[in-house]
Short mmCIF file of C-alpha atoms in Angstrom, two decimals:
data_model
loop_
_atom_site.label_atom_id
_atom_site.label_comp_id
_atom_site.label_asym_id
_atom_site.label_seq_id
_atom_site.Cartn_x
_atom_site.Cartn_y
_atom_site.Cartn_z
CA ASP A 1 -7.49 5.36 1.34
CA VAL A 2 -6.25 8.72 0.13
CA LYS A 3 -3.93 10.45 2.54
CA VAL A 4 -2.22 13.78 2.82
CA THR A 5 -0.23 14.41 5.96
CA GLN A 6 1.35 17.55 7.34
CA SER A 7 4.26 17.58 9.72
CA SER A 8 2.63 19.55 12.52
CA ARG A 9 -0.90 20.44 13.59
CA TYR A 10 0.19 23.38 15.72
CA LEU A 11 3.36 25.40 15.56
CA VAL A 12 4.55 28.48 17.46
CA LYS A 13 7.54 30.38 16.12
CA ARG A 14 9.22 33.69 16.84
CA THR A 15 9.49 36.58 14.41
CA GLY A 16 12.50 36.17 12.16
CA GLU A 17 12.75 32.40 12.48
CA LYS A 18 12.95 30.19 9.42
CA VAL A 19 9.98 27.84 9.36
CA PHE A 20 9.55 24.60 7.44
CA LEU A 21 6.13 23.08 6.81
CA GLU A 22 6.17 19.60 5.33
CA CYS A 23 3.45 17.89 3.32
CA VAL A 24 3.45 14.29 2.14
CA GLN A 25 0.88 12.52 -0.03
CA ASP A 26 0.70 8.80 -0.73
CA MET A 27 -1.49 8.93 -3.84
CA ASP A 28 1.21 9.46 -6.48
CA HIS A 29 -0.37 12.80 -7.39
CA GLU A 30 1.49 15.08 -9.73
CA ASN A 31 -0.02 18.35 -8.52
CA MET A 32 0.47 19.75 -5.04
CA PHE A 33 -0.59 23.05 -3.50
CA TRP A 34 0.00 25.21 -0.46
CA TYR A 35 -2.76 27.49 0.78
CA ARG A 36 -3.28 29.69 3.75
CA GLN A 37 -6.73 30.15 5.23
CA ASP A 38 -7.76 33.24 7.15
CA PRO A 39 -11.21 34.22 8.47
CA GLY A 40 -13.25 36.07 5.89
CA LEU A 41 -10.63 35.57 3.18
CA GLY A 42 -11.02 31.90 2.41
CA LEU A 43 -8.23 29.80 0.99
CA ARG A 44 -5.52 31.69 -0.85
CA LEU A 45 -2.97 29.93 -3.01
CA ILE A 46 0.65 30.50 -2.02
CA TYR A 47 2.53 28.14 -4.35
CA PHE A 48 1.80 25.08 -6.42
CA SER A 49 3.79 22.40 -8.17
CA TYR A 50 2.86 20.40 -11.27
CA ASP A 51 5.70 17.95 -10.96
CA VAL A 52 8.96 17.21 -9.20
CA LYS A 53 11.27 20.24 -9.11
CA MET A 54 8.57 22.38 -10.73
CA LYS A 55 6.99 25.24 -8.86
CA GLU A 56 4.88 28.24 -9.68
CA LYS A 57 3.76 31.21 -7.65
CA GLY A 58 0.19 31.49 -6.57
CA ASP A 59 -1.64 34.61 -5.48
CA ILE A 60 0.37 35.43 -2.36
CA PRO A 61 3.94 34.06 -2.67
CA GLU A 62 5.71 36.95 -0.94
CA GLY A 63 7.65 35.80 2.09
CA TYR A 64 7.39 32.13 1.13
CA SER A 65 9.35 29.63 -0.90
CA VAL A 66 8.79 25.95 -1.69
CA SER A 67 10.70 22.81 -2.48
CA ARG A 68 9.62 19.68 -4.31
CA GLU A 69 12.52 17.25 -4.57
CA LYS A 70 10.34 14.14 -4.51
CA LYS A 71 6.92 13.55 -5.99
CA GLU A 72 5.28 12.78 -2.69
CA ARG A 73 6.68 15.70 -0.70
CA PHE A 74 6.04 19.42 -1.00
CA SER A 75 7.61 21.75 1.53
CA LEU A 76 6.68 25.33 2.34
CA ILE A 77 9.38 27.57 3.76
CA LEU A 78 8.93 30.86 5.56
CA GLU A 79 12.34 32.46 5.15
CA SER A 80 11.88 34.92 8.01
CA ALA A 81 8.60 34.49 9.82
CA SER A 82 6.51 37.58 10.52
CA THR A 83 3.41 38.05 12.63
CA ASN A 84 1.24 38.55 9.53
CA GLN A 85 2.06 34.98 8.55
CA THR A 86 0.11 33.69 11.52
CA SER A 87 -2.51 31.55 9.82
CA MET A 88 -3.82 28.07 9.05
CA TYR A 89 -1.72 26.44 6.32
CA LEU A 90 -3.27 23.72 4.20
CA CYS A 91 -1.55 21.44 1.76
CA ALA A 92 -3.48 19.71 -1.03
CA SER A 93 -2.86 17.38 -3.93
CA ILE A 94 -4.73 16.30 -7.04
CA SER A 95 -4.14 13.76 -9.75
CA ARG A 96 -3.56 14.94 -13.30
CA GLY A 97 -6.65 14.01 -15.28
CA ASP A 98 -9.02 14.15 -12.32
CA ARG A 99 -12.16 15.49 -13.95
CA ASP A 100 -13.75 16.23 -10.62
CA TYR A 101 -10.92 18.54 -9.61
CA GLU A 102 -11.02 16.89 -6.22
CA GLN A 103 -8.18 18.30 -4.23
CA TYR A 104 -7.30 16.19 -1.21
CA PHE A 105 -6.27 18.27 1.75
CA GLY A 106 -4.05 17.60 4.69
CA PRO A 107 -5.31 18.33 8.22
CA GLY A 108 -3.64 21.75 8.27
CA THR A 109 -0.95 23.41 10.36
CA ARG A 110 -1.99 26.28 12.58
CA LEU A 111 1.06 28.52 12.73
CA THR A 112 1.39 31.30 15.28
CA VAL A 113 4.24 33.76 14.91
CA THR A 114 4.94 35.83 18.03
CA ARG B 1 -14.09 42.00 -7.85
CA LYS B 2 -13.38 38.64 -6.23
CA GLU B 3 -13.54 35.60 -8.48
CA VAL B 4 -15.89 33.79 -6.15
CA GLU B 5 -18.15 35.46 -3.59
CA GLN B 6 -20.39 33.91 -0.97
CA ASP B 7 -22.74 35.10 1.71
CA PRO B 8 -20.78 34.25 4.88
CA GLY B 9 -23.94 33.63 6.93
CA PRO B 10 -24.24 32.22 9.46
CA PHE B 11 -27.43 30.41 8.56
CA ASN B 12 -28.94 29.06 11.75
CA VAL B 13 -31.71 26.57 11.03
CA PRO B 14 -33.65 23.97 13.03
CA GLU B 15 -33.33 20.27 12.30
CA GLY B 16 -35.53 19.26 9.42
CA ALA B 17 -35.55 22.67 7.80
CA THR B 18 -34.43 23.49 4.28
CA VAL B 19 -31.58 25.93 3.83
CA ALA B 20 -30.23 27.40 0.62
CA PHE B 21 -27.46 29.81 -0.21
CA ASN B 22 -25.73 31.16 -3.28
CA CYS B 23 -22.32 31.74 -4.68
CA THR B 24 -21.50 34.18 -7.49
CA TYR B 25 -18.55 33.84 -9.83
CA SER B 26 -16.94 36.41 -12.08
CA ASN B 27 -15.54 34.36 -14.96
CA SER B 28 -18.33 33.79 -17.48
CA ALA B 29 -16.18 31.16 -19.24
CA SER B 30 -16.19 28.86 -16.19
CA GLN B 31 -17.46 25.39 -17.05
CA SER B 32 -17.30 23.48 -13.81
CA PHE B 33 -18.14 24.30 -10.25
CA PHE B 34 -17.77 22.58 -6.93
CA TRP B 35 -19.02 22.68 -3.40
CA TYR B 36 -16.57 21.67 -0.71
CA ARG B 37 -17.53 21.12 2.91
CA GLN B 38 -15.30 22.10 5.81
CA ASP B 39 -16.13 21.00 9.32
CA CYS B 40 -14.88 23.05 12.26
CA ARG B 41 -11.10 22.69 12.61
CA LYS B 42 -10.96 20.19 9.76
CA GLU B 43 -9.78 20.23 6.18
CA PRO B 44 -12.10 20.91 3.22
CA LYS B 45 -13.55 17.92 1.40
CA LEU B 46 -15.37 17.72 -1.93
CA LEU B 47 -19.13 17.60 -1.47
CA MET B 48 -20.50 17.98 -5.00
CA SER B 49 -19.50 18.76 -8.57
CA VAL B 50 -21.68 20.81 -10.91
CA TYR B 51 -21.04 20.61 -14.65
CA SER B 52 -24.33 21.42 -16.34
CA SER B 53 -27.50 22.89 -14.92
CA GLY B 54 -27.23 21.15 -11.60
CA ASN B 55 -26.63 18.07 -9.54
CA GLU B 56 -28.47 16.23 -6.81
CA ASP B 57 -27.06 13.90 -4.18
CA GLY B 58 -29.53 12.78 -1.57
CA ARG B 59 -30.61 15.79 0.47
CA PHE B 60 -28.19 18.11 -1.32
CA THR B 61 -29.02 19.90 -4.57
CA ALA B 62 -26.73 22.23 -6.44
CA GLN B 63 -28.06 24.42 -9.24
CA LEU B 64 -26.23 26.50 -11.77
CA ASN B 65 -27.53 29.71 -13.31
CA ARG B 66 -25.11 30.67 -16.07
CA ALA B 67 -27.01 33.76 -17.15
CA SER B 68 -26.70 35.31 -13.69
CA GLN B 69 -23.39 33.57 -12.91
CA TYR B 70 -24.32 31.97 -9.64
CA ILE B 71 -24.45 28.51 -8.12
CA SER B 72 -26.76 27.59 -5.29
CA LEU B 73 -26.66 24.81 -2.73
CA LEU B 74 -29.85 23.59 -1.11
CA ILE B 75 -29.94 21.24 1.85
CA ARG B 76 -33.25 19.54 2.58
CA ASP B 77 -34.27 17.95 5.87
CA SER B 78 -31.24 19.41 7.66
CA LYS B 79 -29.37 17.22 10.14
CA LEU B 80 -27.19 18.32 13.03
CA SER B 81 -24.28 16.77 11.13
CA ASP B 82 -24.81 19.23 8.26
CA SER B 83 -23.38 22.01 10.44
CA ALA B 84 -20.26 23.11 8.58
CA THR B 85 -18.83 25.77 6.33
CA TYR B 86 -19.61 25.26 2.66
CA LEU B 87 -17.02 26.50 0.20
CA CYS B 88 -17.87 27.40 -3.37
CA VAL B 89 -15.01 26.52 -5.70
CA VAL B 90 -14.35 27.40 -9.34
CA PRO B 91 -11.31 26.48 -11.47
CA LEU B 92 -9.40 29.57 -12.54
CA SER B 93 -9.70 28.42 -16.14
CA PRO B 94 -10.89 25.28 -17.93
CA ASN B 95 -8.52 22.36 -17.45
CA ASP B 96 -6.65 24.30 -14.80
CA TYR B 97 -6.08 22.52 -11.52
CA LYS B 98 -5.73 25.81 -9.72
CA LEU B 99 -8.96 26.53 -7.91
CA SER B 100 -10.51 29.73 -6.66
CA PHE B 101 -12.23 29.30 -3.30
CA GLY B 102 -15.00 31.40 -1.87
CA ALA B 103 -14.66 32.43 1.76
CA GLY B 104 -17.43 30.03 2.74
CA THR B 105 -20.98 30.03 4.05
CA THR B 106 -21.45 28.81 7.61
CA VAL B 107 -24.49 26.69 8.37
CA THR B 108 -25.49 25.74 11.90
CA VAL B 109 -28.29 23.24 12.40
CA ARG B 110 -29.81 23.30 15.89
CA ALA B 111 -31.83 20.61 17.64
#
């Protein structure tokens, strides 16, 4: 069974802290994505990665960075957390060649920055 | 203009009713379209793919109108378990794994 896991379901951090969100998939997928989801705005792409050590900016990369040292793991880093980064963060992966473009999502991390 | 736009709803319908809602997309070159379903406090999951004029899967029917650039989703004989947010999804370009998500249409089915 396909599985994407995220390190935390809920996280509370203080402004200025460095925050690490981890995502692991066990499907040997090449492509991995980080989104944030906010009411009324839908899912917005922060960063994505087509392969190990490869990363590209999405629509809203400011204030974030990523790391993909291993195929199964894609980490999102908030260098200095701010209150406007309070959101639901979703990780997803997809296999290269998947005609159905079925992205498999993790359960999400609800991050609150105070 | 947003790449994908949806009526946010909510659509409140009784069990057994039919409910339908649309999604408009801006890129006329788009070839494939998807509906994802997201239950409350859960992650999105693929519901249906639409490649040509439409697709049907049980009580769910998706139709594509290329001329007017919209996709519709129709749910027949609604069940309580159909209560969810339905996300319209379009690849940013053909063969691109980056997807553009609509903000979602919320459907609530009441007993």
